Amino acid sequence: MARAALQISVRDLAAAAEVSPTTITRLERGESLYLRTIDAVRAALEVAGIEFIAENGGGAGVRLKKEITT
C-alpha cells in the first residue's frame, strides 16, 4: 500500500532501501524477513514521505505525510 501511494516500482523501493527487488516482493507477500531488512524498507518509505499509523482499534496502516508549508 505504501509503495502504491508513492507510485514507485518494486525496483525503485529496493534501490532506496538497498535490498533486492525480490526482497520487496517477498515483503509484500507477507513472507518473513530479517528485522534489519524490514527496518531498511520502512526507513526508505519514511524518507519518501510515508507515515506509519499504529493500530488503534481500526488496524495499522500508512498514509502520505502532510507537506509542511511555511
Steps between C-alpha positions, in 0.01 A plus 500: 500500500781743585679434173178554306434829682844621395449368147842335495604165360635199683842580353484862618415400857764227496765749390396752767511233772817342361339156473415281202172531310430139599516607864232766442282242327545260791411776748185588306396133499533491879798267510733522798811716469779608730403787727788711366360456148152608607653799680690600184185488288300691760770769523506537121122538491507758780765705319281485188206646691309213657371519856422175680183502710486287813212261552246687710193286472467554127808310391850611413555691178697753303436844357693769319649759732348843477730750337601777732467841342663807647 
